[in-house]
Coordinates of C-alpha atoms in Angstrom, one line a residue:
X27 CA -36.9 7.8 20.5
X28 CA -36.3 4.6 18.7
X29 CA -32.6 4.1 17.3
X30 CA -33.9 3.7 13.9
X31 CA -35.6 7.5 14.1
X32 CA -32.4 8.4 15.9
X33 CA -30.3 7.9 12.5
X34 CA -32.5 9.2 10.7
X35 CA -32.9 12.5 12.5
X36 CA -29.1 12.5 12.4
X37 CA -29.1 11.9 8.5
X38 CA -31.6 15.1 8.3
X39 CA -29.3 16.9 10.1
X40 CA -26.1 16.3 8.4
X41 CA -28.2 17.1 5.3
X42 CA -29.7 20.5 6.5
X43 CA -25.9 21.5 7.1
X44 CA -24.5 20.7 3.5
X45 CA -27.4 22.4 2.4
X46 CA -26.9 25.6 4.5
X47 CA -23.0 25.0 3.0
X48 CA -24.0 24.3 -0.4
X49 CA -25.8 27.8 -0.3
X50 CA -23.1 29.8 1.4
X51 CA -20.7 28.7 -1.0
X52 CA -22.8 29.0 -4.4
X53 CA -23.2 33.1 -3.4
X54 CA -19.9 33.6 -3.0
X55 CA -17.5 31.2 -5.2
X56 CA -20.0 29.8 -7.5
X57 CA -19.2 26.5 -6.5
X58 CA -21.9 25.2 -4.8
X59 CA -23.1 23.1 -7.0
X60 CA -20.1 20.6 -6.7
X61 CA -21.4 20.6 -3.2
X62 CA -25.0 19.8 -4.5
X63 CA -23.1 16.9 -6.5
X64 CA -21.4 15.4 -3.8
X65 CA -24.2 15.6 -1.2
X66 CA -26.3 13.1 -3.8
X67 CA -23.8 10.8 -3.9
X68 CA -23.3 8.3 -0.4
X69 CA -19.7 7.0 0.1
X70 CA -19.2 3.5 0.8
X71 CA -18.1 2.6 4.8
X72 CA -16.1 -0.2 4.9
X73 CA -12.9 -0.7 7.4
X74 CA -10.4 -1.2 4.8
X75 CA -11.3 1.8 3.5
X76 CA -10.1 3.9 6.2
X77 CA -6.7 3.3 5.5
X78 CA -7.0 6.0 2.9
X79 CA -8.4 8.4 6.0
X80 CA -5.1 7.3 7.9
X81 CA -2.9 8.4 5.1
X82 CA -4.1 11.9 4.7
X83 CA -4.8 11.9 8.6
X84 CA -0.7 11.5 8.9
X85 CA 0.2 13.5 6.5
X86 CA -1.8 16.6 7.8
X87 CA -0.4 15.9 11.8
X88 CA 3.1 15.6 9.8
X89 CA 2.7 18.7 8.2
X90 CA 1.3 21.0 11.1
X91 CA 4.3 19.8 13.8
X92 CA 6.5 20.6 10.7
X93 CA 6.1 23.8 10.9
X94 CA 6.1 24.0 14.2
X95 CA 9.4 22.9 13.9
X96 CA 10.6 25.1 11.1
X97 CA 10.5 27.7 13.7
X98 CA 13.5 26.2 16.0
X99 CA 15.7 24.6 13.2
X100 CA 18.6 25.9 12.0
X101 CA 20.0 24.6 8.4
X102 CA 23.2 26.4 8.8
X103 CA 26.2 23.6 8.5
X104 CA 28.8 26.5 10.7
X105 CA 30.9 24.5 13.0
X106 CA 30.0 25.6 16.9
X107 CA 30.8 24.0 20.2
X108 CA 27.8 22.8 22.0
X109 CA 27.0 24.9 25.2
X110 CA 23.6 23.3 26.1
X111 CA 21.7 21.5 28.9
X112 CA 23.4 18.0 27.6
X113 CA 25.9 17.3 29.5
X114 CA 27.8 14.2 27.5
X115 CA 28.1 16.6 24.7
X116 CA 29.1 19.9 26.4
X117 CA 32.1 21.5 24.5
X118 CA 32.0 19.1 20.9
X119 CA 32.4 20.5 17.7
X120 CA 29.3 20.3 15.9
X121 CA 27.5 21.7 13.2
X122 CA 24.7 24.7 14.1
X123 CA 21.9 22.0 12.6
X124 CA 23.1 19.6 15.3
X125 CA 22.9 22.4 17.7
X126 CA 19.3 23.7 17.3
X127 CA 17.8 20.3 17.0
X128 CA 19.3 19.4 20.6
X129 CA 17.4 22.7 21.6
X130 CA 14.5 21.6 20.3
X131 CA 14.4 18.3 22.0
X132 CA 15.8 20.1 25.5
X133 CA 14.8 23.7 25.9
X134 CA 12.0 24.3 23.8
X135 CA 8.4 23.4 25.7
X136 CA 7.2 20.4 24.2
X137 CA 10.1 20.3 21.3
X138 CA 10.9 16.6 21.8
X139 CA 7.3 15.5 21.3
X140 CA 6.8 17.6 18.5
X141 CA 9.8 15.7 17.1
X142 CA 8.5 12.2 17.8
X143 CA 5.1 13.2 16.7
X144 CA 6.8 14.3 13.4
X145 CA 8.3 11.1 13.0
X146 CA 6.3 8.8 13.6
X147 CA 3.2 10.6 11.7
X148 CA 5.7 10.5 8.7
X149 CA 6.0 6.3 9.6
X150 CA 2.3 5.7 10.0
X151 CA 1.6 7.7 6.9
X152 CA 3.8 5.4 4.5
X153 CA 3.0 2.3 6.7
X154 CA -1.1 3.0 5.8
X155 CA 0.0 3.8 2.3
X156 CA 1.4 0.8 1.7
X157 CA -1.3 -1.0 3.1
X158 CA -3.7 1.0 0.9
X159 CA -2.1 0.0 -1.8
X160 CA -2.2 -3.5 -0.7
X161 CA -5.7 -3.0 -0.4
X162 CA -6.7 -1.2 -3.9
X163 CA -4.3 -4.4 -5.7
X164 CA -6.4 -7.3 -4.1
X165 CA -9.6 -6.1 -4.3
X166 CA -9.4 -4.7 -8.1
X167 CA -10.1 -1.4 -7.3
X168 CA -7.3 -0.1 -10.0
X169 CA -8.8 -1.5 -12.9
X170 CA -11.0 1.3 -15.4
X171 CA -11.4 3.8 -14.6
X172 CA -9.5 4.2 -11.8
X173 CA -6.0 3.5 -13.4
X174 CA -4.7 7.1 -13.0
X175 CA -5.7 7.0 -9.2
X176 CA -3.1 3.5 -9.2
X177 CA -0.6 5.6 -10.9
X178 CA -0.8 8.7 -8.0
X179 CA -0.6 6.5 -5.5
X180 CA 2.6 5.4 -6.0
X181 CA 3.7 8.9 -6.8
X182 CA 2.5 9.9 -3.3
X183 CA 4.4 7.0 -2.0
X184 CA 7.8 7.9 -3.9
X185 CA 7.5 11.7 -2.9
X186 CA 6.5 10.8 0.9
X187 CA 10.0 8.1 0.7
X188 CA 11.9 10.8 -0.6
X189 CA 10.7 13.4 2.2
X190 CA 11.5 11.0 4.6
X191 CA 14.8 10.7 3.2
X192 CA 15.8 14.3 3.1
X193 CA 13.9 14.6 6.7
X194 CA 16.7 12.2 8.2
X195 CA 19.7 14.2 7.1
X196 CA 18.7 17.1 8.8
X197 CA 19.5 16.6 12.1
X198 CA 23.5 16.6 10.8
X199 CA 24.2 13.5 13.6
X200 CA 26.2 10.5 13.4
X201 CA 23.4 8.7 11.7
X202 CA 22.5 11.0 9.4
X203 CA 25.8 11.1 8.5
X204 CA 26.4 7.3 7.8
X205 CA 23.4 7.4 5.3
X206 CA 25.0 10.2 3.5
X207 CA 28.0 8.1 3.2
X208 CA 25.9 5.4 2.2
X209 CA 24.0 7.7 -0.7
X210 CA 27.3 9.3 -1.3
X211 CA 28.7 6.0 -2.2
X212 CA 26.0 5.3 -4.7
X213 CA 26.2 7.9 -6.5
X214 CA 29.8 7.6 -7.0
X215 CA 29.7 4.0 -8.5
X216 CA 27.3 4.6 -11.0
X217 CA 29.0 4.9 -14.3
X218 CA 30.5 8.0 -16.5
X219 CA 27.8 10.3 -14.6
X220 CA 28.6 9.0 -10.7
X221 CA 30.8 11.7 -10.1
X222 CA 28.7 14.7 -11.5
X223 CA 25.5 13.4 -9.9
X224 CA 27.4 13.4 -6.1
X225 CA 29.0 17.1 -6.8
X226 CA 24.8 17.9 -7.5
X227 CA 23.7 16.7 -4.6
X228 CA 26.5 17.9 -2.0
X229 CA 26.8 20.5 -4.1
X230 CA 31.0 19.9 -4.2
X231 CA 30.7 19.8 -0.2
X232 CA 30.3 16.4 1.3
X233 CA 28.7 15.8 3.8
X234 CA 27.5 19.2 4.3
X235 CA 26.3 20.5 1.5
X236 CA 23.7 17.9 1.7
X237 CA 21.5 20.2 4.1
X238 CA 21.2 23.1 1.8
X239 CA 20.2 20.7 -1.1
X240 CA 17.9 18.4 1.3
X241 CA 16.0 21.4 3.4
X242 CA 14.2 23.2 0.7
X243 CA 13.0 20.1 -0.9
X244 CA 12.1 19.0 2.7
X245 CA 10.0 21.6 3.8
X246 CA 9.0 22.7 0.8
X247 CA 9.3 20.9 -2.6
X248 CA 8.2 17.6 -1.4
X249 CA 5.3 18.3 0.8
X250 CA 4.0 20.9 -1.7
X251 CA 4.0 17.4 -4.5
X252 CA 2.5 14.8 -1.9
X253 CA -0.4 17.2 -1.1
X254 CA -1.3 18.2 -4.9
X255 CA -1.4 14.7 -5.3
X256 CA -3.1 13.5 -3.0
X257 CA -5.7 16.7 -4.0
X258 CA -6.2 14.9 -7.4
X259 CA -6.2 11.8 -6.3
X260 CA -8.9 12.6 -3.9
X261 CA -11.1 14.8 -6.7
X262 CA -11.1 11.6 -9.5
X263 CA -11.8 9.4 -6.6
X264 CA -15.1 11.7 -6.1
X265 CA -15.5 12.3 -9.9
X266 CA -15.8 8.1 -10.1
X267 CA -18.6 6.4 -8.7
X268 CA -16.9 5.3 -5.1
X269 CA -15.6 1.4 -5.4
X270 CA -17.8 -0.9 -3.3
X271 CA -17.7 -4.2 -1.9
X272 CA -20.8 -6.5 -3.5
X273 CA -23.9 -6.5 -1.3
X274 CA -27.4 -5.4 -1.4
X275 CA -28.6 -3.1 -3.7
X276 CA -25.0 -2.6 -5.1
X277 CA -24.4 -2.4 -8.2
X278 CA -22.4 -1.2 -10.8
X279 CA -24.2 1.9 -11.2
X280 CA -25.6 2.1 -7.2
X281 CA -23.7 2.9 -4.6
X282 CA -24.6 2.4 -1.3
X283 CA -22.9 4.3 1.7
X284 CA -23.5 7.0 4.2
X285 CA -24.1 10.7 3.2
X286 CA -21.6 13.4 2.5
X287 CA -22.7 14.9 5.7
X288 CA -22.0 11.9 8.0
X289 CA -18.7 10.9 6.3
X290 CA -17.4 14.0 6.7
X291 CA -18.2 13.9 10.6
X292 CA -16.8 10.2 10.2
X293 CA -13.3 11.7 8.7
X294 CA -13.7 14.1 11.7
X295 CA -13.6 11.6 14.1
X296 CA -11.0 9.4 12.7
X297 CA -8.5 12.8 12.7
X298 CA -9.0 12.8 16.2
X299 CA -8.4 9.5 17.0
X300 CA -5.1 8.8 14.6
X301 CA -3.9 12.4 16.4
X302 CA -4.2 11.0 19.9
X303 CA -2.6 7.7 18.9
X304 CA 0.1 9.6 17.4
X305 CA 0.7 11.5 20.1
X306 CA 0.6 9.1 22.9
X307 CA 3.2 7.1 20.9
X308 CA 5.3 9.8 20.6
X309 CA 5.4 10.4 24.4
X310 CA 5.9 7.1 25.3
X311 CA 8.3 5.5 22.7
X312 CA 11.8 7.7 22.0
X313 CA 12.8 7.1 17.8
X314 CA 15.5 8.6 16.5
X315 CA 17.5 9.9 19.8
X316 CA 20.4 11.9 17.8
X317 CA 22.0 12.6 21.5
X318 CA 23.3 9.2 21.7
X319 CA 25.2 9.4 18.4
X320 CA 26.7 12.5 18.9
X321 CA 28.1 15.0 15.3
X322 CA 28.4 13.2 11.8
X323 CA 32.1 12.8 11.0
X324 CA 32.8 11.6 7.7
X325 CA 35.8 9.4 8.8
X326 CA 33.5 6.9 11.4
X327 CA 30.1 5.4 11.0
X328 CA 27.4 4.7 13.6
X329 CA 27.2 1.1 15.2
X330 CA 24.3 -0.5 14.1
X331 CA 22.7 2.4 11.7
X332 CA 20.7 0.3 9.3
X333 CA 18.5 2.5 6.3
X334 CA 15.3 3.8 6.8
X335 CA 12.4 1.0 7.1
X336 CA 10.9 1.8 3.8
X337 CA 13.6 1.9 2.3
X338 CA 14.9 -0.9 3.8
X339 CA 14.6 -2.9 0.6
X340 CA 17.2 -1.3 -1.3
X341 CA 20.1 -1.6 1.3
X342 CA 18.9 -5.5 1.1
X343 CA 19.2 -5.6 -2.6
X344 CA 22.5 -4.6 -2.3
X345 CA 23.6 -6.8 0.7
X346 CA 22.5 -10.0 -1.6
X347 CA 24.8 -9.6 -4.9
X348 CA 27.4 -11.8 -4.4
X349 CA 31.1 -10.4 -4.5
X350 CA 33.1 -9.9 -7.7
X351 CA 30.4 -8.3 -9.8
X352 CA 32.4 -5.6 -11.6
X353 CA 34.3 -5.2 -14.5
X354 CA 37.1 -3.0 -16.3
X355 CA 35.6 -1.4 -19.7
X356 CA 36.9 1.7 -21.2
X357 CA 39.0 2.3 -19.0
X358 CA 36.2 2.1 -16.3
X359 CA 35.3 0.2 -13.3
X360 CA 31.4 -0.7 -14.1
X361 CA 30.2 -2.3 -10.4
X362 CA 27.1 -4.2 -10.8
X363 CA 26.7 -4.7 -6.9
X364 CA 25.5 -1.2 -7.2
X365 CA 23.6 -1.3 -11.1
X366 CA 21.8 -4.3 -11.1
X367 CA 20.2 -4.0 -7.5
X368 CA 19.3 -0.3 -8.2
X369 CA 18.3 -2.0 -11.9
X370 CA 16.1 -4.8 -10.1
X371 CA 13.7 -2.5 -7.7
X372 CA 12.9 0.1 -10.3
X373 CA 12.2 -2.7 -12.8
X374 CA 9.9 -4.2 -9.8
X375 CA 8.7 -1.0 -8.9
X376 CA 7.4 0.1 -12.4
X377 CA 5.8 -3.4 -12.9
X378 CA 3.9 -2.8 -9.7
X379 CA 2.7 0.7 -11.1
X380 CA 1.7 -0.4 -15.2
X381 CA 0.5 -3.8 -13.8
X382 CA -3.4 -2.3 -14.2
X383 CA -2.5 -2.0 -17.9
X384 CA -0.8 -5.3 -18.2
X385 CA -3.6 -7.2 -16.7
X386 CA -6.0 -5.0 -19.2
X387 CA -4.0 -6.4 -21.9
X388 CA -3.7 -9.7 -20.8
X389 CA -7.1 -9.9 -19.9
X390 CA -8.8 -7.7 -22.5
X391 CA -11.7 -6.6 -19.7
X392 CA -12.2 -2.7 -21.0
X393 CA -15.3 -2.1 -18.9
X394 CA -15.8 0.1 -16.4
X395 CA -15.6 -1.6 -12.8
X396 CA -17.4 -0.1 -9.9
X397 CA -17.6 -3.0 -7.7
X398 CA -14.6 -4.8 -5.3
X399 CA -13.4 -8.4 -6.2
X400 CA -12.8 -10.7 -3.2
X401 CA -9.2 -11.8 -3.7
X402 CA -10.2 -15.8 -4.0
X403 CA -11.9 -14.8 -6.6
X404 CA -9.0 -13.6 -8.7
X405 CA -6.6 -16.3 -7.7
X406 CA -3.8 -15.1 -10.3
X407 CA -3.7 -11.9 -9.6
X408 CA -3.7 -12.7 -5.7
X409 CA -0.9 -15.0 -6.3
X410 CA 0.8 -12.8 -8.2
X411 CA 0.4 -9.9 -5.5
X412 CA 1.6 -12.3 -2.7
X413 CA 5.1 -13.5 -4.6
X414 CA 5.5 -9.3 -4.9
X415 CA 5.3 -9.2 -1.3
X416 CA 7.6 -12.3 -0.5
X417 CA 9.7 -10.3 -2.6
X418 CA 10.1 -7.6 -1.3
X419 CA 10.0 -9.1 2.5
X420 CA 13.0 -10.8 1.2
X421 CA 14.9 -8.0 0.5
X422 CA 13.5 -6.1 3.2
X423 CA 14.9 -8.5 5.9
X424 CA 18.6 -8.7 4.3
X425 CA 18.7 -5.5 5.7
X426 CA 18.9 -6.6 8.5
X427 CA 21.3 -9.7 7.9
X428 CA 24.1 -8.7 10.1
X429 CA 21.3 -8.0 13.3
X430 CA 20.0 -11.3 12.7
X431 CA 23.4 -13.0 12.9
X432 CA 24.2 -10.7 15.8
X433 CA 20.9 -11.5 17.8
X434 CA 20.5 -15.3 16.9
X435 CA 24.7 -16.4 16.7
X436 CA 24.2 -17.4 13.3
X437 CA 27.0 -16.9 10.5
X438 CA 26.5 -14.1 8.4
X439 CA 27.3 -16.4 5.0
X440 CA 24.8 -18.9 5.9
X441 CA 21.8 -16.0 6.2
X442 CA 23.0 -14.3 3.1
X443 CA 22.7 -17.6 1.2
X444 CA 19.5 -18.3 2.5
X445 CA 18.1 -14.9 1.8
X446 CA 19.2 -15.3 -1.8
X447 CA 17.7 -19.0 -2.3
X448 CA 14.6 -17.3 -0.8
X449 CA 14.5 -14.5 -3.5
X450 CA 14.0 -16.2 -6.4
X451 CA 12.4 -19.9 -4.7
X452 CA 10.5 -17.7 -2.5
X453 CA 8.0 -15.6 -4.6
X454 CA 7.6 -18.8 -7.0
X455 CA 6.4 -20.8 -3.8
X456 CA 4.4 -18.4 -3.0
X457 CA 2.2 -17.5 -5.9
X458 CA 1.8 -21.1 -5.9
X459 CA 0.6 -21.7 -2.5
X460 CA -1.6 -18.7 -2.9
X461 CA -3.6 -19.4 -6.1
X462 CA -4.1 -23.2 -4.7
X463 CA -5.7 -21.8 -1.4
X464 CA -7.9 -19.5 -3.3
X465 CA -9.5 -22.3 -5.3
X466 CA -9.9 -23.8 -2.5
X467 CA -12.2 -21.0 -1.0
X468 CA -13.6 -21.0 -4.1
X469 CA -14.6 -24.8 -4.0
X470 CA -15.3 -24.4 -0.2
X471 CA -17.7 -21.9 -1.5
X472 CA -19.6 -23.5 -4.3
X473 CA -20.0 -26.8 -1.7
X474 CA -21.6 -23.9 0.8
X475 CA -24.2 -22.4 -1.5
X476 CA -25.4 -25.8 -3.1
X477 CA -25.2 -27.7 0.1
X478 CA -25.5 -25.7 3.1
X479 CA -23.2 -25.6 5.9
X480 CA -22.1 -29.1 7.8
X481 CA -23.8 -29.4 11.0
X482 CA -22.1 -32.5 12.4
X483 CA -25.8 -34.2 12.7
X484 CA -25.8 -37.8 11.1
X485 CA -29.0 -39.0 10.3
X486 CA -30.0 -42.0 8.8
X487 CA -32.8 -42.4 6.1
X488 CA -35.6 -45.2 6.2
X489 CA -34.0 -47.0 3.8
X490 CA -30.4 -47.6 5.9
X491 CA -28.4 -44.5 4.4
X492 CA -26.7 -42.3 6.6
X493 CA -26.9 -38.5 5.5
X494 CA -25.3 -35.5 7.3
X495 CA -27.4 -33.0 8.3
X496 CA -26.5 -29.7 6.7
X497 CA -27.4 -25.6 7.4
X498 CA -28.9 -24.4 4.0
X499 CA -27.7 -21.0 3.6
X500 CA -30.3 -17.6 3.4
X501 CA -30.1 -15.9 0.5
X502 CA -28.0 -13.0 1.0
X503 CA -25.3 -15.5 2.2
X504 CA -25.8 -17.3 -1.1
X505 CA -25.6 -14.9 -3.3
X506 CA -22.7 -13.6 -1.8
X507 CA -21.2 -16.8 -2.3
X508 CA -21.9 -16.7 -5.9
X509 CA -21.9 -13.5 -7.0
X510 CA -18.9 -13.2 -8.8
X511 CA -17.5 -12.6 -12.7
X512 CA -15.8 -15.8 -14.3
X513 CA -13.7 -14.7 -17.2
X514 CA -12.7 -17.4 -20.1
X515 CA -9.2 -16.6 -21.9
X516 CA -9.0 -15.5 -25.0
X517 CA -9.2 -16.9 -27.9
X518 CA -6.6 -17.2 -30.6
X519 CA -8.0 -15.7 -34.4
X520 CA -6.5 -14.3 -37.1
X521 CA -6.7 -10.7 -37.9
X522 CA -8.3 -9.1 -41.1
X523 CA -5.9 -10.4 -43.0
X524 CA -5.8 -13.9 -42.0
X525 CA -2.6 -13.5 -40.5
X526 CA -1.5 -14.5 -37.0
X527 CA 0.4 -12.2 -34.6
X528 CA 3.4 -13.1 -32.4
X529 CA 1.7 -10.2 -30.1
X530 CA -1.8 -12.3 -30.1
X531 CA 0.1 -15.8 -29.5
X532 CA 1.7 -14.1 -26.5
X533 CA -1.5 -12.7 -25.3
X534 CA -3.4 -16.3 -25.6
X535 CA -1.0 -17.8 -23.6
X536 CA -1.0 -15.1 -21.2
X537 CA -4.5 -14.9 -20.6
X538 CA -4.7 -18.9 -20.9
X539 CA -1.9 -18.6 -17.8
X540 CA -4.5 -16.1 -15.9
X541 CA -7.4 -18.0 -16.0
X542 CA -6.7 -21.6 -17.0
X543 CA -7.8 -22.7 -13.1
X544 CA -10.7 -21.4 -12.2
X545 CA -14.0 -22.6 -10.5
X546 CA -17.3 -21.7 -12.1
X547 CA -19.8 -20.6 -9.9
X548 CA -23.3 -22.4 -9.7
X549 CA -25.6 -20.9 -11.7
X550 CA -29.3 -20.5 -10.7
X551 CA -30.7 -23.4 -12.2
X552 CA -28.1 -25.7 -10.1
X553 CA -28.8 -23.8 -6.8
X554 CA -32.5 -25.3 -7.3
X555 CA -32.3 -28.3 -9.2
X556 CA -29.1 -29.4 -8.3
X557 CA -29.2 -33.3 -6.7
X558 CA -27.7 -33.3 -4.6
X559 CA -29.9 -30.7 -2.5
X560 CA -32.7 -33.5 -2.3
X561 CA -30.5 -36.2 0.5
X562 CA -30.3 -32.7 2.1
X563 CA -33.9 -31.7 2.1
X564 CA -34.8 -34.9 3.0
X565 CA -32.3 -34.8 6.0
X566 CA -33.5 -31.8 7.1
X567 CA -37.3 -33.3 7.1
X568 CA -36.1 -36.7 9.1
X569 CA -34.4 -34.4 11.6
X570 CA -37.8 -32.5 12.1
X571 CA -39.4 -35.6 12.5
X572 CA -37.2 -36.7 15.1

C-alpha cells in the first residue's frame, strides 16, 4: 500500500466514525446534525495553531489533579502544631491549611507530583495563552468576525490570573503570606474605599480570612468561568469559517485543513503529549517548596518572595514610580505610587482588548476576514504589537530589580533609572525598528518575485555587461510573495451637509499614520513585462550556453 492510499484509507475511516457518531447522537439528543455540520467542514493544521490545543490541554490536566487535591486539603485557618514526617518543622504553630498541604506533599502517594503537576499545568496554560494571543494579534485573526472571540480571550486570561492568584494563598506559608501583605497593602491605599474593600476580602481577619474568601472562588467560581468561556469561545470559533494562512485553494470562502475526524485524533494526541511533558516536569523540577518557608506570620516576610510571573508586571509598575507621589486632600492621604501604576496597566490592558475596534475605525475595513496576514505585511500594527510587548517586558523585569542588583553587583538606583528611561524610550524604539524591518521584507519580497533569487553566478553578456545570474521563483512561491491586501488611507470629505468633522480629521490622520509607508505589491502585468526580467532571462540563456 502506497502512502498516498494509506491517508486516504485513514480519512475514510475517521469519516465512517463521525458518521456512526453523527447517527448515535441524532436518535438520542437530536443533535446530530451539528455533528453533520462540523464533519463538512476541515480545520486548518498549522503549528501556531496548536497553541490554542495547549491552552485547553493545561487547563483540563489543571483541573483533574485539582480535584484530586481537593480531597487532602484542608481550608480551615485553626492554629495546630505540626506532628508530621518533616522534621525542621516538628512542633511550630501553624495553621491546619499549612498542615494538610505538608501531608499532601509527604504522606499521601504521589501528593507532591500532583502538586507540581498542578502548578505547572496552571504556568503552561497562561504561558500558551499569552502566546495565543500573541499569535491571533500578528496574524489579524481578531478582525470581523472574530472580535468577540479577541474579547474572551482576554477574559480567559484575567479569570485563569486570578485563579492563579487565589491558588497561591492557599497553602497559608511564608510566601503566601507576604503576597497577602502585599495585596493587603493595596487595597488599603486606594482612596475613601481602601479600607472597606480590604475588610471584603479578609473579611475583617487578616491574613486569615483570606482562605475562606480565596477557596470557593478557587475551586469553584473561577474554573467554573475559564471553562464556559473557553466553551463559547470554542463554539464561535466553529460557527466561523476556521482562520487560515494564504495558500492553495484558500480562500476567503474555502478552507482547506484536515477532517473533523483526524483533528480530533490530532487533539488526542497532543493531550497526551502536553500530559507527559507536564508530568515529567513536575517530577524533575520542585516549584513552590512551602517547607522551606515555614507558617505565614504577618510581622516578617519571605527573603526573596517576588509576585507571581504573570503578574509580575504589576509589582514592576509599582517599583518604577519615583518617591514622593502623594498628596494631602480632604483630609486624605491620596498615594499615586499605588493609583497611577494600577491606573497605567488597566488603561494598557483595555487598549490591548478594544484595539480590534480601534483599528476598524481607524482603518474603516468592515469585511469579513477569513484569511491570516503575515505580520510584514501589516507593518503598523506589528509595530505597534512589538512596543506593547517592550512594554510590558519592561515592567515585567522591574520586578525583579532588586535580583538583578543582587546577582550582577549593580546599584539598585542605577537599574531603576534605566528601567524607567526604557519604559517610555523603549516601546517608541521599538515600533520603530519594527515597522522599518517589515518594509524591508516587504521590499526583499517584491525584488524576489520580479527578479528571482540571487545565485552568486556573474555572467557577462556579448556585449561586455556583467549580469548576475538569478533563481526565478515557481509560482506558488510567487504568489505567495504577492498575495497580499494593500489598503490606501482614507480620505478626508465632507459629510451631507458640507461640513467637516473633528472625528473625521482625527480619523484621516490616523489612518494616514497606519498606512502612510507601505510597499505595493507587483501586480501581474509587472511580474511579466517588467524590465528588468529581460538581463535575467537573458542571463539565464548565456549560463545554459555555457
Amino acid at each position: 500500500m502506497t502512502k498516498g492510499a494509506g491517508l486516504a484509507g485513514s480519512a475514510r475511516g475517521s469519516t465512517q466514525v463521525t458518521d456512526r457518531v453523527a447517527r448515535w447522537l441524532d436518535d438520542r439528543t437530536r443533535i446530530g446534525v451539528m455533528v453533520r455540520v462540523w464533519r463538512g467542514r476541515a480545520f486548518p493544521d498549522h503549528w501556531s495553531l496548536l497553541l490554542g490545543h495547549v491552552v485547553v490541554v493545561s487547563f483540563l490536566v489543571c483541573s483533574l489533579t485539582g480535584v484530586f487535591l481537593l480531597f487532602f486539603y484542608d481550608p480551615s485557618t485553626t492554629a495546630v502544631q505540626y506532628d508530621g514526617p518533616y522534621i525542621p518543622l516538628q512542633g511550630v504553630e501553624m495553621s491546619r491549611a499549612l498542615e494538610s498541604t505538608l501531608d499532601i506533599s509527604f504522606e499521601v502517594r504521589g501528593g507532591l507530583l500532583m502538586r507540581q503537576l498542578h502548578h505547572w499545568s496552571a504556568s503552561l496554560m497562561i504561558a500558551a495563552l499569552l502566546l495565543h494571543i500573541l499569535r491571533v494579534f500578528f496574524t489579524g485573526a481578531f478582525r470581523k468576525p472574530r472580535e468577540l472571540n479577541w474579547l474572551l480571550l482576554f477574559g480567559i486570561l484575567f479569570a485563569s490570573m486570578a485563579a492563579g492568584l487565589t491558588g497561591h494563598v492557599l497553602p497559608d506559608d511564608m510566601l503566601s503570606g507576604s503576597s497577602l501583605a502585599v495585596l493587603d497593602g493595596i487595597l488599603k491605599a486606594i482612596p475613601v474605599v481602601g479600607t472597606w474593600l480590604s475588610s471584603l476580602v479578609f473579611q475583617g481577619e487578616f491574613p486569615a480570612g483570606a482562605i475562606t474568601t480565596f477557596y470557593p472562588l478557587h475551586i469553584l467560581v473561577l474554573p467554573a468561568i475559564i471553562a464556559v468561556l473557553m466553551v463559547v469561545n470554542g463554539i464561535l470559533a466553529t460557527l466561523h469559517k476556521p482562520a487560515q494562512f494564504p495558500g492553495p485553494g484558500r480562500t476567503e470562502s474555502n478552507v482547506v485543513g484536515r477532517p473533523l475526524g483526524a483533528a480530533a485524533m490530532k487533539s488526542v494526541g497532543l493531550f497526551f503529549i502536553v500530559f507527559g511533558v507536564l508530568t515529567g516536569i513536575a517530577a524533575i523540577v520542585t516549584v513552590n517548596p512551602i517547607w522551606t518557608y515555614g507558617p505565614a506570620d504577618p510581622g516578617n516576610a519571605s527573603a526573596g518572595a517576588g509576585a507571581l510571573w504573570y503578574l509580575a508586571f504589576l509589582d514592576g509598575a509599582q517599583r518604577l514610580v519615583p518617591p514622593g507621589w502623594e498628596f494631602v486632600l480632604f483630609d486624605r492621604t491620596w498615594t499615586l505610587a499605588i493609583l497611577v501604576p494600577v491606573g497605567v496597566c488597566v488603561l494598557f490592558l483595555v487598549t490591548a482588548m478594544v484595539y480590534p475596534f480601534i483599528e476598524r475605525w481607524i482603518t474603516g475595513d468592515r469585511r469579513e476576514h477569513h484569511l491570516l496576514t503575515r505580520p510584514r505585511h501589516a507593518p503598523t500594527r506589528t509595530g505597534t504589537g512589538f512596543a506593547g510587548i517592550v512594554f510590558y517586558g519592561v515592567l515585567w523585569a522591574a520586578a525583579g530589580s532588586d535580583l538583578i542588583a543582587l546577582h550582577f553587583s549593580l546599584s539598585i538606583e542605577g537599574i531603576v533609572l534605566t528601567l524607567q528611561v526604557a519604559l517610555i524610550l523603549g516601546p517608541v524604539a521599538g515600533f520603530v525598528l519594527t515597522k522599518r524591518i517589515c518594509l524591508g521584507l516587504q521590499r526583499k519580497d517584491r525584488e524576489i518575485a520580479l527578479h528571482g533569487y540571487e545565485t552568486g553566478r556573474i555572467v557577462r553578456h556579448p556585449g561586455g555587461e556583467y549580469v548576475e545570474v538569478h533563481h526565478p521563483v515557481d509560482a506558488y512561491e510567487r504568489w505567495r510573495l504577492v498575495d497580499h491586501d494593500s489598503y490606501e488611507p482614507l480620505v478626508l470629505r465632507p459629510d451631507k451637509t458640507g461640513r467637516i468633522r473633528s472625528r473625521d480629521r482625527v480619523r484621516v490622520t490616523l489612518s494616514r499614520w497606519f498606512f502612510q509607508d507601505r510597499i505595493l505589491p507587483p501586480t501581474a502585468l509587472e511580474l511579466t513585462t517588467d524590465p528588468a526580467n529581460r538581463p535575467v532571462a537573458l542571463a539565464e540563456e548565456v549560463a545554459q550556453d555555457h
